[in-house]
């Protein structure tokens, strides 16, 4: 069999994949939501009202200000923090609440466990939001800071990213306190005020504080993946809960080009002009993207969703970590490598651009794609169990899979402090096809009212399982 036969077989295989994709679409429509397990102490409608009010504070962060709070918005942060004290008196009286970060605007809350020898579990969220793009206010069905509850949704900036997490965690703790439950392992909550501008003044300072205290964390749970109601197009025709076990890093490069100069009436004809050099470099980079490779957590992600995928692609997904399947899949999926400088340097050479200098911008997070959290730990299992007990569809538990986050979160600041890694997930459902995921940082951000209860129950269950009261915590 020559290479052309191999290519033809692979092409036929994926053509079949694409063909059955259409039949999957019909199955999505029949999915309905059936919450399965009730909380021992379920949240009441107050939780929805609290979240609606919480969305009204215009807590917008800004990297250009000294304390990372946008000029004119300090009163909103002050009111928001007062609101939390007022609405969650048990948390503020029974747990240790510390003002941390630039200006003391972030919060570190510690719920002391009964066994001080055990490392704490940290849950992260943030209460800052991104601004509404000027001129788009009129496009919102309900004002971005009105906190409207309408048509089965809570509407507003922060409804998904991620004021819901702050309220969800505080509600969960309140309900566990009401039950007289005590964690075996210490539980910490870190609420940042500047995540949207990098988090250095909030979560970064919390991490630095924990470091000076010699605190090592057992596991970190942060925002990230959600329950995708409409599954994964072409791969899984059922709701999927995706848990971020790694973050895509990024880098910004400055390329300084040099030109001999001269009068614009006599531009050089040898291609040494700046525009010509830049054009050649961009064309070259565009034509030669980074080589694709399949690396963790992608093989784990594919293996986890394989049972829900069309039969024809299951073996390919289940064994994607093995060559040559790995190579085949890598050609189909977008991937990148960290040797950005090498790649751009080679492109400069190939484009005939000489004397240029490359430098990495300070805002970059370049490095080996390390810090991939294993998806076979007891903590991942605890999260999976908490999700599957509460999120069921058509009498089936929602599938839970690890995935690579394309965005950055505050958890990066804690990467060196955690033994069992970072799980990035918020228990909320999103219909991607309906544009709900696209509403994050955009227009008409909203979450399902029905999800508030599920979210609180899931967080409470996660805490029970991860910080176990029974004396047999996960190890
Ligand atoms: Zn966020």
CSV table of C-alpha atoms and ligand atoms in Angstrom, one decimal:
chain,number,residue,atom,x,y,z
A,1,UNK,CA,0.0,0.0,0.0
A,2,UNK,CA,1.6,3.3,-1.0
A,3,UNK,CA,1.2,6.6,0.6
A,4,UNK,CA,-1.6,7.6,-1.7
A,5,UNK,CA,-3.7,4.6,-0.6
A,6,UNK,CA,-3.1,5.6,3.0
A,7,UNK,CA,-4.2,9.2,2.3
A,8,UNK,CA,-7.3,8.0,0.4
A,9,UNK,CA,-8.3,5.7,3.3
A,10,UNK,CA,-7.8,8.5,5.8
A,11,UNK,CA,-9.8,10.9,3.6
A,12,UNK,CA,-12.7,8.5,3.2
A,13,UNK,CA,-12.7,7.9,7.0
A,14,UNK,CA,-13.1,11.6,7.7
A,15,UNK,CA,-15.6,12.1,4.9
A,16,UNK,CA,-17.7,9.5,6.7
A,17,UNK,CA,-17.2,11.4,9.9
A,18,UNK,CA,-18.4,14.6,8.3
A,19,UNK,CA,-21.4,12.9,6.7
A,20,UNK,CA,-22.7,11.5,10.0
A,21,UNK,CA,-22.2,14.9,11.6
A,22,UNK,CA,-25.5,16.0,10.1
A,23,UNK,CA,-27.4,13.1,11.7
A,24,UNK,CA,-26.0,14.1,15.1
A,25,UNK,CA,-27.5,17.5,14.8
A,26,UNK,CA,-31.0,16.1,15.0
A,27,UNK,CA,-30.2,14.3,18.2
A,28,UNK,CA,-29.2,17.6,20.0
A,29,UNK,CA,-32.7,18.9,19.7
A,30,UNK,CA,-34.2,16.1,21.8
A,31,UNK,CA,-32.0,16.8,24.9
A,32,UNK,CA,-33.8,18.1,27.9
A,33,UNK,CA,-32.5,19.0,31.3
A,34,UNK,CA,-33.4,16.8,34.3
A,35,UNK,CA,-31.7,17.7,37.6
A,36,UNK,CA,-31.2,14.4,39.3
A,37,UNK,CA,-30.1,14.8,42.9
A,38,UNK,CA,-31.5,17.3,45.3
A,39,UNK,CA,-29.2,19.2,47.8
A,40,UNK,CA,-29.6,18.2,51.4
A,41,UNK,CA,-30.2,21.9,52.0
A,42,UNK,CA,-31.2,23.3,48.7
A,43,UNK,CA,-30.8,27.0,48.0
A,44,UNK,CA,-34.0,29.0,47.8
A,45,UNK,CA,-35.1,31.7,45.4
A,46,UNK,CA,-33.0,34.1,47.4
A,47,UNK,CA,-29.9,32.8,45.7
A,48,UNK,CA,-31.3,33.9,42.4
A,49,UNK,CA,-32.2,37.3,43.8
A,50,UNK,CA,-28.8,37.8,45.3
A,51,UNK,CA,-27.0,36.9,42.1
A,52,UNK,CA,-29.3,39.3,40.2
A,53,UNK,CA,-28.4,42.1,42.6
A,54,UNK,CA,-24.7,41.1,42.4
A,55,UNK,CA,-24.8,41.7,38.7
A,56,UNK,CA,-25.8,45.3,39.2
A,57,UNK,CA,-22.4,46.5,40.6
A,58,UNK,CA,-20.3,47.9,37.9
A,59,UNK,CA,-17.1,46.4,39.1
A,60,UNK,CA,-14.9,47.0,36.1
A,61,UNK,CA,-11.1,46.5,36.4
A,62,UNK,CA,-8.4,48.4,34.6
A,63,UNK,CA,-4.7,47.5,34.4
A,64,UNK,CA,-3.7,51.2,33.9
A,65,UNK,CA,-4.9,52.3,37.4
A,66,UNK,CA,-2.8,51.9,40.5
A,67,UNK,CA,-5.1,49.4,42.2
A,68,UNK,CA,-6.4,47.9,38.9
A,69,UNK,CA,-9.9,49.4,39.5
A,70,UNK,CA,-11.3,51.5,36.7
A,71,UNK,CA,-11.4,55.2,37.5
A,72,UNK,CA,-14.8,56.1,38.9
A,73,UNK,CA,-15.7,52.5,39.8
A,74,UNK,CA,-14.3,52.3,43.4
A,75,UNK,CA,-17.8,53.0,44.9
A,76,UNK,CA,-19.1,49.9,43.0
A,77,UNK,CA,-16.4,47.7,44.5
A,78,UNK,CA,-17.1,49.1,48.0
A,79,UNK,CA,-20.8,48.5,47.6
A,80,UNK,CA,-20.3,45.0,46.3
A,81,UNK,CA,-18.1,44.0,49.2
A,82,UNK,CA,-20.6,45.5,51.7
A,83,UNK,CA,-23.4,43.6,49.9
A,84,UNK,CA,-21.4,40.3,50.4
A,85,UNK,CA,-20.9,41.1,54.2
A,86,UNK,CA,-24.6,41.8,54.5
A,87,UNK,CA,-25.9,38.8,52.5
A,88,UNK,CA,-23.5,36.2,53.9
A,89,UNK,CA,-23.2,37.0,57.6
A,90,UNK,CA,-22.4,33.4,58.5
A,91,UNK,CA,-19.4,33.3,56.2
A,92,UNK,CA,-18.2,36.6,57.5
A,93,UNK,CA,-18.6,35.7,61.2
A,94,UNK,CA,-17.6,32.0,61.2
A,95,UNK,CA,-14.8,32.0,58.6
A,96,UNK,CA,-11.6,34.1,58.5
A,97,UNK,CA,-12.0,36.8,55.8
A,98,UNK,CA,-8.9,38.7,54.9
A,99,UNK,CA,-8.5,41.8,52.7
A,100,UNK,CA,-5.7,41.0,50.3
A,101,UNK,CA,-4.1,42.5,47.1
A,102,UNK,CA,-3.7,46.0,45.7
A,103,UNK,CA,-5.7,48.4,47.9
A,104,UNK,CA,-7.0,45.3,49.9
A,105,UNK,CA,-9.7,44.9,47.2
A,106,UNK,CA,-9.5,41.1,46.9
A,107,UNK,CA,-10.6,38.5,49.5
A,108,UNK,CA,-9.1,35.4,50.9
A,109,UNK,CA,-11.5,33.4,53.0
A,110,UNK,CA,-10.4,30.4,55.1
A,111,UNK,CA,-12.6,27.7,56.5
A,112,UNK,CA,-10.3,25.9,59.0
A,113,UNK,CA,-10.5,22.1,58.6
A,114,UNK,CA,-10.5,19.7,61.5
A,115,UNK,CA,-7.2,18.2,60.5
A,116,UNK,CA,-4.6,21.0,60.2
A,117,UNK,CA,-2.1,18.5,58.8
A,118,UNK,CA,-3.9,18.3,55.5
A,119,UNK,CA,-3.2,20.7,52.7
A,120,UNK,CA,-6.1,23.1,51.9
A,121,UNK,CA,-8.3,23.0,48.8
A,122,UNK,CA,-8.6,26.4,47.1
A,123,UNK,CA,-11.7,27.6,45.2
A,124,UNK,CA,-11.1,30.6,43.0
A,125,UNK,CA,-13.4,33.1,41.5
A,126,UNK,CA,-13.5,36.9,40.7
A,127,UNK,CA,-15.9,39.7,41.0
A,128,UNK,CA,-14.4,42.1,38.5
A,129,UNK,CA,-15.9,42.2,35.0
A,130,UNK,CA,-14.9,43.6,31.6
A,131,UNK,CA,-16.6,46.8,30.4
A,132,UNK,CA,-19.4,46.9,27.9
A,133,UNK,CA,-18.1,48.0,24.5
A,134,UNK,CA,-19.3,51.6,24.0
A,135,UNK,CA,-22.0,51.7,21.5
A,136,UNK,CA,-23.3,48.1,22.1
A,137,UNK,CA,-25.5,48.9,25.1
A,138,UNK,CA,-28.5,49.1,22.9
A,139,UNK,CA,-27.9,45.6,21.6
A,140,UNK,CA,-28.6,44.1,25.0
A,141,UNK,CA,-32.1,42.7,25.5
A,142,UNK,CA,-31.8,43.7,29.1
A,143,UNK,CA,-29.4,46.3,30.4
A,144,UNK,CA,-25.9,44.9,31.2
A,145,UNK,CA,-26.1,46.1,34.8
A,146,UNK,CA,-29.8,45.8,35.4
A,147,UNK,CA,-29.6,42.3,36.9
A,148,UNK,CA,-32.8,41.3,35.0
A,149,UNK,CA,-34.4,38.0,35.5
A,150,UNK,CA,-36.5,37.3,32.4
A,151,UNK,CA,-37.3,34.5,30.0
A,152,UNK,CA,-35.7,31.9,32.2
A,153,UNK,CA,-32.4,33.7,32.3
A,154,UNK,CA,-30.4,36.0,34.5
A,155,UNK,CA,-29.0,38.8,32.3
A,156,UNK,CA,-26.0,40.9,32.8
A,157,UNK,CA,-22.2,41.4,32.6
A,158,UNK,CA,-20.7,38.8,34.8
A,159,UNK,CA,-23.6,36.4,34.6
A,160,UNK,CA,-21.2,33.8,33.2
A,161,UNK,CA,-17.8,35.4,33.7
A,162,UNK,CA,-17.9,34.9,36.6
A,163,UNK,CA,-19.9,36.6,39.3
A,164,UNK,CA,-22.0,33.5,39.4
A,165,UNK,CA,-19.0,31.6,40.8
A,166,UNK,CA,-18.6,34.0,43.8
A,167,UNK,CA,-22.3,33.7,44.7
A,168,UNK,CA,-22.3,30.0,44.0
A,169,UNK,CA,-19.4,29.3,46.3
A,170,UNK,CA,-20.7,31.6,49.1
A,171,UNK,CA,-24.1,30.0,48.9
A,172,UNK,CA,-22.6,26.5,49.0
A,173,UNK,CA,-20.5,27.4,52.1
A,174,UNK,CA,-23.6,29.0,53.8
A,175,UNK,CA,-25.6,25.9,53.2
A,176,UNK,CA,-22.9,23.6,54.5
A,177,UNK,CA,-22.5,25.8,57.6
A,178,UNK,CA,-26.3,25.6,58.2
A,179,UNK,CA,-26.1,21.8,58.2
A,180,UNK,CA,-23.4,21.9,60.8
A,181,UNK,CA,-20.9,20.4,58.4
A,182,UNK,CA,-17.2,20.9,59.1
A,183,UNK,CA,-14.5,20.2,56.5
A,184,UNK,CA,-11.8,17.7,57.4
A,185,UNK,CA,-9.4,19.5,55.1
A,186,UNK,CA,-9.2,23.3,55.2
A,187,UNK,CA,-11.2,25.1,52.4
A,188,UNK,CA,-10.0,28.4,51.1
A,189,UNK,CA,-11.9,30.8,48.8
A,190,UNK,CA,-9.9,33.4,46.8
A,191,UNK,CA,-12.0,36.2,45.1
A,192,UNK,CA,-10.0,38.5,42.9
A,193,UNK,CA,-10.8,42.0,41.9
A,194,UNK,CA,-8.6,42.2,38.8
A,195,UNK,CA,-8.7,38.8,37.0
A,196,UNK,CA,-9.9,40.4,33.7
A,197,UNK,CA,-6.6,42.4,33.6
A,198,UNK,CA,-4.3,39.6,34.5
A,199,UNK,CA,-4.9,39.2,38.2
A,200,UNK,CA,-1.5,40.2,39.4
A,201,UNK,CA,-2.9,42.6,41.9
A,202,UNK,CA,-5.5,40.2,43.3
A,203,UNK,CA,-4.9,36.4,42.9
A,204,UNK,CA,-1.2,37.1,42.3
A,205,UNK,CA,-1.0,38.8,45.7
A,206,UNK,CA,-3.1,36.0,47.4
A,207,UNK,CA,-0.7,33.4,46.0
A,208,UNK,CA,2.3,35.5,47.2
A,209,UNK,CA,0.8,35.7,50.7
A,210,UNK,CA,0.2,32.0,50.8
A,211,UNK,CA,3.8,31.4,49.7
A,212,UNK,CA,5.1,33.6,52.5
A,213,UNK,CA,3.0,31.6,55.0
A,214,UNK,CA,4.4,28.4,53.6
A,215,UNK,CA,1.0,27.2,52.6
A,216,UNK,CA,1.0,24.3,50.0
A,217,UNK,CA,-2.4,23.6,48.4
A,218,UNK,CA,-3.8,20.1,47.7
A,219,UNK,CA,-5.8,21.1,44.7
A,220,UNK,CA,-7.2,24.3,43.1
A,221,UNK,CA,-10.7,24.7,41.5
A,222,UNK,CA,-11.1,27.7,39.3
A,223,UNK,CA,-13.4,29.0,36.6
A,224,UNK,CA,-13.0,27.5,33.2
A,225,UNK,CA,-15.1,24.9,31.4
A,226,UNK,CA,-18.9,24.6,31.6
A,227,UNK,CA,-21.6,22.1,30.7
A,228,UNK,CA,-22.0,22.3,27.0
A,229,UNK,CA,-25.7,21.6,26.4
A,230,UNK,CA,-25.3,21.0,22.7
A,231,UNK,CA,-22.3,18.8,23.1
A,232,UNK,CA,-19.3,18.9,20.7
A,233,UNK,CA,-20.1,19.4,17.1
A,234,UNK,CA,-19.2,16.3,15.1
A,235,UNK,CA,-17.8,14.5,18.2
A,236,UNK,CA,-20.5,14.0,20.9
A,237,UNK,CA,-24.2,14.4,20.5
A,238,UNK,CA,-24.9,14.8,24.2
A,239,UNK,CA,-24.2,17.4,26.9
A,240,UNK,CA,-20.6,17.4,27.9
A,241,UNK,CA,-19.0,19.0,31.1
A,242,UNK,CA,-15.6,20.1,30.1
A,243,UNK,CA,-13.0,20.6,32.9
A,244,UNK,CA,-9.9,22.6,32.0
A,245,UNK,CA,-6.8,20.7,33.0
A,246,UNK,CA,-4.3,23.0,31.2
A,247,UNK,CA,-4.2,26.5,29.9
A,248,UNK,CA,-3.0,27.6,26.6
A,249,UNK,CA,-0.1,30.0,27.1
A,250,UNK,CA,0.5,32.9,24.9
A,251,UNK,CA,3.2,35.3,23.9
A,252,UNK,CA,3.4,38.7,22.3
A,253,UNK,CA,6.4,39.4,20.1
A,254,UNK,CA,7.9,42.7,19.1
A,255,UNK,CA,9.6,42.6,15.7
A,256,UNK,CA,11.8,45.6,15.0
A,257,UNK,CA,12.7,45.9,11.3
A,258,UNK,CA,15.5,48.1,10.0
A,259,UNK,CA,15.7,50.0,6.8
A,260,UNK,CA,18.4,52.2,5.2
A,261,UNK,CA,15.9,55.0,4.9
A,262,UNK,CA,15.8,57.5,2.0
A,263,UNK,CA,13.3,59.9,0.4
A,264,UNK,CA,9.8,58.6,-0.2
A,265,UNK,CA,9.9,59.7,-3.8
A,266,UNK,CA,12.7,57.2,-4.4
A,267,UNK,CA,11.6,54.0,-2.5
A,268,UNK,CA,14.1,51.1,-2.6
A,269,UNK,CA,13.4,48.6,-5.3
A,270,UNK,CA,15.4,45.7,-3.7
A,271,UNK,CA,12.7,44.9,-1.1
A,272,UNK,CA,14.6,46.5,1.8
A,273,UNK,CA,11.7,48.9,2.5
A,274,UNK,CA,9.9,48.3,5.8
A,275,UNK,CA,6.5,47.6,4.2
A,276,UNK,CA,8.1,45.0,1.9
A,277,UNK,CA,9.9,43.3,4.7
A,278,UNK,CA,6.8,43.2,6.9
A,279,UNK,CA,4.7,41.9,4.0
A,280,UNK,CA,7.2,39.1,3.3
A,281,UNK,CA,7.4,38.1,7.0
A,282,UNK,CA,3.6,38.0,7.4
A,283,UNK,CA,3.1,36.1,4.2
A,284,UNK,CA,5.7,33.6,5.3
A,285,UNK,CA,4.3,33.1,8.7
A,286,UNK,CA,0.8,32.7,7.3
A,287,UNK,CA,1.9,30.1,4.8
A,288,UNK,CA,3.9,28.1,7.3
A,289,UNK,CA,2.0,27.8,10.6
A,290,UNK,CA,3.4,26.1,13.6
A,291,UNK,CA,3.7,22.3,13.2
A,292,UNK,CA,0.8,20.5,14.8
A,293,UNK,CA,1.4,18.0,17.6
A,294,UNK,CA,-1.1,16.2,19.8
A,295,UNK,CA,-0.1,16.5,23.4
A,296,UNK,CA,-1.9,16.4,26.8
A,297,UNK,CA,-4.5,17.1,27.7
A,298,UNK,CA,-5.8,16.5,24.1
A,299,UNK,CA,-5.4,12.7,24.0
A,300,UNK,CA,-7.1,12.5,27.4
A,301,UNK,CA,-9.9,14.7,26.1
A,302,UNK,CA,-10.4,12.6,23.0
A,303,UNK,CA,-10.3,9.4,25.0
A,304,UNK,CA,-12.9,10.7,27.5
A,305,UNK,CA,-15.4,11.7,24.8
A,306,UNK,CA,-14.7,8.7,22.6
A,307,UNK,CA,-17.6,6.6,24.1
A,308,UNK,CA,-20.1,9.3,23.1
A,309,UNK,CA,-18.6,9.9,19.6
A,310,UNK,CA,-19.8,8.2,16.4
A,311,UNK,CA,-18.7,4.6,16.3
A,312,UNK,CA,-16.5,5.1,13.3
A,313,UNK,CA,-14.2,7.6,15.1
A,314,UNK,CA,-14.1,6.0,18.5
A,315,UNK,CA,-10.9,3.9,18.0
A,316,UNK,CA,-9.1,6.8,16.6
A,317,UNK,CA,-10.0,9.0,19.6
A,318,UNK,CA,-9.5,6.3,22.2
A,319,UNK,CA,-5.9,5.6,21.0
A,320,UNK,CA,-5.0,9.1,19.9
A,321,UNK,CA,-1.9,9.1,22.0
A,322,UNK,CA,-0.3,6.3,19.9
A,323,UNK,CA,1.5,7.0,16.7
A,324,UNK,CA,0.6,7.3,13.8
A,325,UNK,CA,-2.9,8.1,15.0
A,326,UNK,CA,-1.4,11.0,17.0
A,327,UNK,CA,0.1,12.4,13.8
A,328,UNK,CA,-3.1,12.0,11.8
A,329,UNK,CA,-5.2,13.8,14.4
A,330,UNK,CA,-2.6,16.5,14.9
A,331,UNK,CA,-2.9,17.4,11.2
A,332,UNK,CA,-6.7,17.8,11.7
A,333,UNK,CA,-6.6,19.8,14.9
A,334,UNK,CA,-5.0,23.1,15.4
A,335,UNK,CA,-2.0,22.9,17.7
A,336,UNK,CA,1.1,24.9,18.4
A,337,UNK,CA,4.4,24.7,20.1
A,338,UNK,CA,6.3,26.9,22.4
A,339,UNK,CA,9.4,27.5,20.2
A,340,UNK,CA,7.8,30.7,19.0
A,341,UNK,CA,11.0,32.6,18.8
A,342,UNK,CA,12.7,29.9,16.7
A,343,UNK,CA,9.8,29.8,14.3
A,344,UNK,CA,9.6,33.5,13.8
A,345,UNK,CA,13.4,33.7,13.5
A,346,UNK,CA,13.3,31.0,10.7
A,347,UNK,CA,10.5,32.9,9.0
A,348,UNK,CA,12.5,36.2,9.0
A,349,UNK,CA,15.4,34.3,7.4
A,350,UNK,CA,13.2,32.7,4.8
A,351,UNK,CA,11.6,36.0,4.0
A,352,UNK,CA,14.9,37.6,3.4
A,353,UNK,CA,14.5,40.1,6.3
A,354,UNK,CA,17.9,41.0,7.8
A,355,UNK,CA,18.9,42.9,10.8
A,356,UNK,CA,15.5,42.6,12.5
A,357,UNK,CA,15.4,42.1,16.3
A,358,UNK,CA,12.8,40.1,18.2
A,359,UNK,CA,11.8,40.6,21.8
A,360,UNK,CA,9.1,39.1,24.0
A,361,UNK,CA,6.6,41.4,25.5
A,362,UNK,CA,6.3,41.6,29.3
A,363,UNK,CA,2.7,40.6,29.3
A,364,UNK,CA,3.5,37.2,27.8
A,365,UNK,CA,3.1,33.8,29.4
A,366,UNK,CA,5.6,31.9,27.4
A,367,UNK,CA,7.0,28.6,28.5
A,368,UNK,CA,6.7,24.8,28.2
A,369,UNK,CA,3.0,23.8,28.3
A,370,UNK,CA,3.6,22.2,31.7
A,371,UNK,CA,1.1,22.2,34.5
A,372,UNK,CA,-1.2,19.7,32.9
A,373,UNK,CA,-3.4,18.4,35.6
A,374,UNK,CA,-3.9,14.6,35.5
A,375,UNK,CA,-7.5,13.5,34.9
A,376,UNK,CA,-7.1,10.3,36.9
A,377,UNK,CA,-6.8,11.8,40.3
A,378,UNK,CA,-9.3,11.5,43.2
A,379,UNK,CA,-10.0,15.2,42.8
A,380,UNK,CA,-11.0,15.0,39.2
A,381,UNK,CA,-13.1,12.0,40.2
A,382,UNK,CA,-14.7,14.0,43.0
A,383,UNK,CA,-15.6,16.8,40.6
A,384,UNK,CA,-16.9,14.3,38.1
A,385,UNK,CA,-19.1,12.7,40.8
A,386,UNK,CA,-20.4,16.0,42.0
A,387,UNK,CA,-21.3,17.0,38.4
A,388,UNK,CA,-22.9,13.7,37.5
A,389,UNK,CA,-25.1,13.5,40.6
A,390,UNK,CA,-26.7,16.8,39.7
A,391,UNK,CA,-26.5,17.1,35.9
A,392,UNK,CA,-28.5,14.5,34.0
A,393,UNK,CA,-30.1,14.6,30.6
A,394,UNK,CA,-32.7,12.2,29.3
A,395,UNK,CA,-31.9,10.0,32.3
A,396,UNK,CA,-28.2,9.9,31.4
A,397,UNK,CA,-25.5,11.5,33.5
A,398,UNK,CA,-23.7,14.2,31.7
A,399,UNK,CA,-20.2,13.1,30.4
A,400,UNK,CA,-17.2,14.8,32.0
A,401,UNK,CA,-14.0,15.3,30.1
A,402,UNK,CA,-10.7,17.2,30.6
A,403,UNK,CA,-9.8,19.8,28.0
A,404,UNK,CA,-7.3,22.5,27.1
A,405,UNK,CA,-8.5,26.0,28.0
A,406,UNK,CA,-7.8,28.5,25.3
A,407,UNK,CA,-8.0,31.4,27.8
A,408,UNK,CA,-6.1,32.3,30.9
A,409,UNK,CA,-7.5,32.4,34.4
A,410,UNK,CA,-6.4,33.5,37.9
A,411,UNK,CA,-5.3,30.0,38.7
A,412,UNK,CA,-2.0,30.5,36.8
A,413,UNK,CA,-0.8,32.4,39.9
A,414,UNK,CA,-1.2,29.2,42.0
A,415,UNK,CA,0.4,26.7,39.6
A,416,UNK,CA,3.5,26.3,41.8
A,417,UNK,CA,1.6,25.9,45.0
A,418,UNK,CA,-0.7,23.0,44.2
A,419,UNK,CA,0.2,19.3,44.4
A,420,UNK,CA,-2.7,17.8,42.5
A,421,UNK,CA,-3.1,20.6,40.0
A,422,UNK,CA,-5.9,22.9,38.8
A,423,UNK,CA,-9.4,21.9,37.8
A,424,UNK,CA,-11.1,24.7,35.8
A,425,UNK,CA,-14.8,24.4,35.8
A,426,UNK,CA,-18.0,26.3,36.7
A,427,UNK,CA,-21.2,24.3,37.2
A,428,UNK,CA,-23.4,26.1,34.7
A,429,UNK,CA,-24.8,25.1,31.4
A,430,UNK,CA,-24.4,26.9,28.1
A,431,UNK,CA,-25.9,26.4,24.7
A,432,UNK,CA,-23.2,27.2,22.3
A,433,UNK,CA,-25.4,27.1,19.2
A,434,UNK,CA,-27.7,29.7,20.8
A,435,UNK,CA,-24.8,32.0,21.2
A,436,UNK,CA,-24.6,31.8,25.0
A,437,UNK,CA,-20.9,31.0,25.1
A,438,UNK,CA,-20.3,33.8,22.7
A,439,UNK,CA,-22.0,36.3,25.1
A,440,UNK,CA,-19.0,36.1,27.5
A,441,UNK,CA,-17.1,39.5,27.2
A,442,UNK,CA,-19.8,40.4,24.6
A,443,UNK,CA,-23.5,41.2,24.3
A,444,UNK,CA,-26.4,39.6,26.2
A,445,UNK,CA,-24.3,37.7,28.7
A,446,UNK,CA,-26.8,35.4,30.5
A,447,UNK,CA,-27.2,32.2,32.5
A,448,UNK,CA,-30.2,29.9,33.1
A,449,UNK,CA,-32.1,30.7,36.3
A,450,UNK,CA,-32.6,26.9,36.8
A,451,UNK,CA,-28.8,26.5,36.9
A,452,UNK,CA,-28.4,28.6,40.1
A,453,UNK,CA,-29.7,25.8,42.3
A,454,UNK,CA,-27.7,23.1,40.4
A,455,UNK,CA,-24.5,25.3,40.7
A,456,UNK,CA,-24.9,25.7,44.4
A,457,UNK,CA,-25.6,22.0,45.0
A,458,UNK,CA,-22.6,21.0,42.8
A,459,UNK,CA,-20.2,23.3,44.6
A,460,UNK,CA,-21.4,22.1,48.0
A,461,UNK,CA,-21.0,18.5,46.9
A,462,UNK,CA,-17.5,19.2,45.5
A,463,UNK,CA,-16.6,20.6,48.9
A,464,UNK,CA,-18.0,17.6,50.7
A,465,UNK,CA,-16.1,15.2,48.5
A,466,UNK,CA,-12.8,17.1,48.2
A,467,UNK,CA,-12.5,18.2,51.8
A,468,UNK,CA,-14.3,15.1,53.2
A,469,UNK,CA,-15.9,15.3,56.6
A,470,UNK,CA,-15.7,11.6,57.2
A,471,UNK,CA,-12.1,11.3,57.9
A,472,UNK,CA,-11.4,9.5,54.7
A,473,UNK,CA,-10.5,12.4,52.4
A,474,UNK,CA,-9.3,11.8,48.9
A,475,UNK,CA,-5.5,11.4,48.8
B,1,LIG,ZN1,-13.4,35.1,34.3
